[in-house]
């Protein structure tokens, strides 16, 4: 290793924070210098401590008290808590990657706008549903700029949705819809989120419906396939399980996300889709910084 | 015995029976006619509640704002209510605008094991001057103990009561009693029941709920509703009168509304237990899936009963209508594969 790894802190020790930690530790460009939460007893905190990672129950205060500990901060708390964190992190000059649906920073879907996000101080990763479906919606809108309506349905297993996700279901639904509108320019969009408690847990599944005056299914199939490949570069378990079909007056596409099984078992693709995106953005930031491109 | 409260879902669950095409004219006339019949609330909107108009579950003819505006001036004695399932609608896009339009009651529903997703919405409604109730859907999929725990969560968020929905029409009277009794005994808040008639048990199950201490009856005139329909309010009212239980309802008024408005205006076809709804009830699949399953069966040329049974095995929950196409396609492929192997075998 010729270059030092870029230091990152993770705030939030739930399912997302813990999964993020595993992925950061695997990265050749990042190293986790602090894992911060509010209780040393949480499952995620014990998991991190067992890995020998520096942990704290002082949450963001630990970063305020030791600003040199990191360059990048992942916030995996909740939308309302990130509202308090955002100005603090900005004041400290940290690159904040927000995994809550707070929508404070610019919305970031790496496959669409990664480079533009690297000059921001705070980027928002929308939601897991957004990371899984907005790229497909974007591909549809590229082929058919006249698409009239896009609707996405994300079903995730109950077990993979921790207390934070549940407490933020309203922001989750709203933010995913806002991202669909923002990235595709479609005039109307809708998002539906379903938690399914079935045992064994279901894999994360997303259905993207669209209303297109004269759908060119061949062109759509190619565009969706290309998008799938690009996402697989950073989310290996991303898979289109139903190519565009025209039924019932709508074009339907289905995507399934299998996780790497890092913190929770592979059914939790909804964790991977957003934690992989977060690490991907952080690595891009780290590479740019090492080249001296930032600050 | 405390007075029963009747939550009228005719315009809401009945919306399923009309493929969500109920006109604002019907809504106005219905509300005007039923206003002094003694109902506690009339719930208005898409069959799956606010924000549910979608390709996934069906598009509404009118916007929510239009539907609520048609109902509001015609309800003086009865509360105007709405239903919302978190994940479909949001506070910003749906609940806040509905409150601004004068709704007085909101039912917040979720799959029966996921009550924590209703926290934001129940809290918002109850702190903005609106009566909030929790709804546990598909309550056949959880045991009494679990339902009690989920009901307690809703109570802690500020719900005034909890309504158990037998969304698939899959419960037997004994199971209804066990579930209602458990919550009544330990929760100290009003418990309600919303039946579906897939196995012909909607009235009987509602009676079992009342007998077990339920105070809220969530039902529809003529039993209008998804699949085989709901508990028929006017029938239940007659039965309760015969049992000398005070309903506070105007029995003849309900019959008149049925004859003058529900039948001519809202009942496109008789509400009946079709072969398919019976299979649906026995499979424990959400009643509102029926119409989508029929379409998919034709599109992919498979037996709709097989789709129901397969969906039941996969334990799909309300809102997962996208699984129908997936299952139908898989069944179609399986059949084709079977055809090929049959052909191969016959050649040997």
Coordinates of N, CA, C and O in Angstrom, one line a residue, chain B residues 100-158:
Chain B
X100 N -56.8 19.2 6.3 CA -57.2 20.6 5.9 C -58.6 20.6 5.2 O -59.3 21.6 5.2
X101 N -59.0 19.4 4.7 CA -60.3 19.3 4.1 C -61.4 19.0 5.1 O -62.6 18.8 4.7
X102 N -61.0 18.8 6.3 CA -62.0 18.6 7.4 C -62.3 17.2 7.8 O -63.3 17.0 8.5
X103 N -61.4 16.2 7.5 CA -61.7 14.9 8.1 C -61.6 14.9 9.6 O -60.8 15.7 10.2
X104 N -62.3 14.0 10.2 CA -62.3 14.0 11.7 C -61.7 12.7 12.3 O -61.5 12.6 13.5
X105 N -61.5 11.8 11.4 CA -61.0 10.5 11.9 C -60.1 9.8 10.9 O -60.4 9.9 9.7
X106 N -59.1 9.2 11.3 CA -58.2 8.4 10.4 C -57.9 7.0 11.0 O -57.7 6.9 12.2
X107 N -58.0 6.1 10.1 CA -57.6 4.7 10.5 C -56.3 4.5 9.8 O -56.1 4.7 8.6
X108 N -55.3 4.1 10.6 CA -54.0 3.8 10.1 C -53.7 2.3 10.1 O -53.7 1.7 11.2
X109 N -53.5 1.7 8.9 CA -53.4 0.3 8.9 C -52.0 -0.2 8.5 O -51.2 0.5 7.8
X110 N -51.7 -1.5 8.9 CA -50.5 -2.1 8.4 C -50.7 -3.6 8.5 O -51.6 -4.1 9.1
X111 N -49.7 -4.3 8.0 CA -49.8 -5.8 8.1 C -49.7 -6.0 9.7 O -49.0 -5.3 10.4
X112 N -50.4 -7.1 10.1 CA -50.7 -7.3 11.5 C -49.4 -7.5 12.4 O -49.6 -7.4 13.6
X113 N -48.2 -7.6 11.8 CA -47.1 -7.8 12.7 C -46.1 -6.5 12.6 O -45.0 -6.6 13.2
X114 N -46.6 -5.5 12.0 CA -45.7 -4.3 11.7 C -46.1 -3.0 12.3 O -46.0 -2.0 11.7
X115 N -46.8 -3.0 13.4 CA -47.4 -1.8 14.0 C -46.5 -0.6 14.1 O -47.0 0.5 14.0
X116 N -45.2 -0.9 14.2 CA -44.3 0.3 14.4 C -44.3 1.3 13.2 O -43.9 2.4 13.4
X117 N -44.7 0.8 12.1 CA -44.7 1.7 10.9 C -45.9 2.7 11.0 O -45.9 3.6 10.2
X118 N -46.8 2.5 11.9 CA -47.9 3.4 12.0 C -47.7 4.6 13.0 O -48.5 5.4 13.2
X119 N -46.5 4.5 13.7 CA -46.3 5.5 14.7 C -46.4 6.9 14.2 O -47.1 7.8 14.8
X120 N -45.6 7.3 13.2 CA -45.6 8.7 12.7 C -47.0 9.2 12.4 O -47.4 10.3 12.7
X121 N -47.8 8.3 11.7 CA -49.1 8.7 11.2 C -50.1 8.8 12.3 O -50.9 9.8 12.3
X122 N -50.1 7.9 13.2 CA -51.1 7.9 14.4 C -50.7 9.2 15.2 O -51.6 9.9 15.6
X123 N -49.5 9.4 15.5 CA -49.1 10.5 16.3 C -49.4 11.8 15.6 O -50.0 12.7 16.2
X124 N -49.2 11.9 14.3 CA -49.5 13.1 13.6 C -51.0 13.4 13.7 O -51.4 14.5 14.0
X125 N -51.8 12.4 13.4 CA -53.3 12.6 13.4 C -53.8 13.0 14.8 O -54.5 14.0 14.9
X126 N -53.3 12.2 15.8 CA -53.9 12.5 17.1 C -53.4 13.8 17.7 O -54.1 14.3 18.6
X127 N -52.3 14.4 17.2 CA -51.9 15.7 17.7 C -52.4 16.8 16.8 O -52.1 18.0 17.0
X128 N -53.2 16.4 15.8 CA -53.7 17.5 14.9 C -55.2 17.4 14.9 O -55.9 17.7 13.9
X129 N -55.8 17.1 16.1 CA -57.2 17.2 16.3 C -58.1 16.1 15.6 O -59.3 16.3 15.3
X130 N -57.4 15.0 15.2 CA -58.2 14.0 14.5 C -58.2 12.7 15.3 O -57.1 12.3 15.9
X131 N -59.3 12.0 15.4 CA -59.3 10.7 16.1 C -58.5 9.7 15.3 O -58.8 9.6 14.1
X132 N -57.6 9.0 15.9 CA -56.8 8.0 15.2 C -57.1 6.6 15.7 O -57.2 6.4 17.0
X133 N -57.2 5.7 14.8 CA -57.4 4.3 15.2 C -56.4 3.4 14.4 O -56.0 3.8 13.3
X134 N -55.9 2.4 15.0 CA -55.0 1.5 14.3 C -55.7 0.3 13.7 O -56.8 -0.1 14.2
X135 N -55.2 -0.2 12.6 CA -55.8 -1.3 11.9 C -54.7 -2.4 11.7 O -53.6 -2.1 11.2
X136 N -55.0 -3.6 12.1 CA -54.1 -4.7 11.9 C -54.6 -5.6 10.8 O -55.6 -6.3 11.0
X137 N -54.0 -5.5 9.6 CA -54.6 -6.2 8.5 C -54.1 -7.7 8.5 O -53.1 -8.0 9.1
X138 N -54.8 -8.5 7.7 CA -54.4 -10.0 7.6 C -54.2 -10.6 9.0 O -53.3 -11.4 9.2
X139 N -55.2 -10.3 9.9 CA -55.0 -10.7 11.3 C -55.0 -12.3 11.4 O -54.8 -12.8 12.5
X140 N -55.3 -13.0 10.4 CA -55.3 -14.5 10.5 C -53.8 -15.0 10.5 O -53.6 -16.1 10.9
X141 N -52.9 -14.1 10.1 CA -51.5 -14.5 10.0 C -50.7 -14.4 11.3 O -49.5 -14.7 11.3
X142 N -51.3 -13.9 12.4 CA -50.6 -13.8 13.6 C -51.5 -14.4 14.8 O -52.7 -14.4 14.7
X143 N -50.8 -14.9 15.8 CA -51.5 -15.4 16.9 C -51.9 -14.3 17.9 O -51.4 -13.2 17.8
X144 N -52.9 -14.6 18.8 CA -53.4 -13.6 19.7 C -52.4 -12.8 20.4 O -52.4 -11.6 20.5
X145 N -51.4 -13.5 20.9 CA -50.3 -12.9 21.7 C -49.6 -11.8 20.9 O -49.4 -10.7 21.4
X146 N -49.3 -12.1 19.7 CA -48.6 -11.1 18.8 C -49.5 -9.9 18.5 O -49.0 -8.8 18.5
X147 N -50.7 -10.2 18.2 CA -51.7 -9.1 17.9 C -51.8 -8.2 19.1 O -51.9 -7.0 18.9
X148 N -51.8 -8.8 20.3 CA -51.9 -7.9 21.5 C -50.7 -7.0 21.6 O -50.8 -5.8 21.8
X149 N -49.5 -7.5 21.3 CA -48.3 -6.7 21.4 C -48.3 -5.6 20.4 O -48.0 -4.4 20.7
X150 N -48.8 -5.9 19.2 CA -48.9 -4.9 18.1 C -50.0 -3.8 18.5 O -49.8 -2.6 18.3
X151 N -51.1 -4.3 19.1 CA -52.2 -3.4 19.5 C -51.7 -2.4 20.5 O -51.9 -1.2 20.5
X152 N -50.9 -2.9 21.5 CA -50.3 -2.1 22.5 C -49.4 -1.0 22.0 O -49.4 0.1 22.5
X153 N -48.7 -1.3 20.9 CA -47.8 -0.3 20.3 C -48.7 0.8 19.8 O -48.4 2.0 20.0
X154 N -49.7 0.4 19.1 CA -50.6 1.5 18.5 C -51.2 2.3 19.6 O -51.4 3.5 19.4
X155 N -51.6 1.7 20.7 CA -52.2 2.4 21.8 C -51.1 3.4 22.3 O -51.5 4.6 22.6
X156 N -49.9 3.0 22.4 CA -48.8 3.9 22.9 C -48.6 5.1 22.0 O -48.1 6.2 22.4
X157 N -48.9 5.0 20.7 CA -48.8 6.1 19.8 C -49.9 7.1 19.8 O -49.9 8.2 19.3
X158 N -51.0 6.7 20.5 CA -52.2 7.5 20.7 C -53.4 7.0 20.0 O -54.4 7.8 19.9

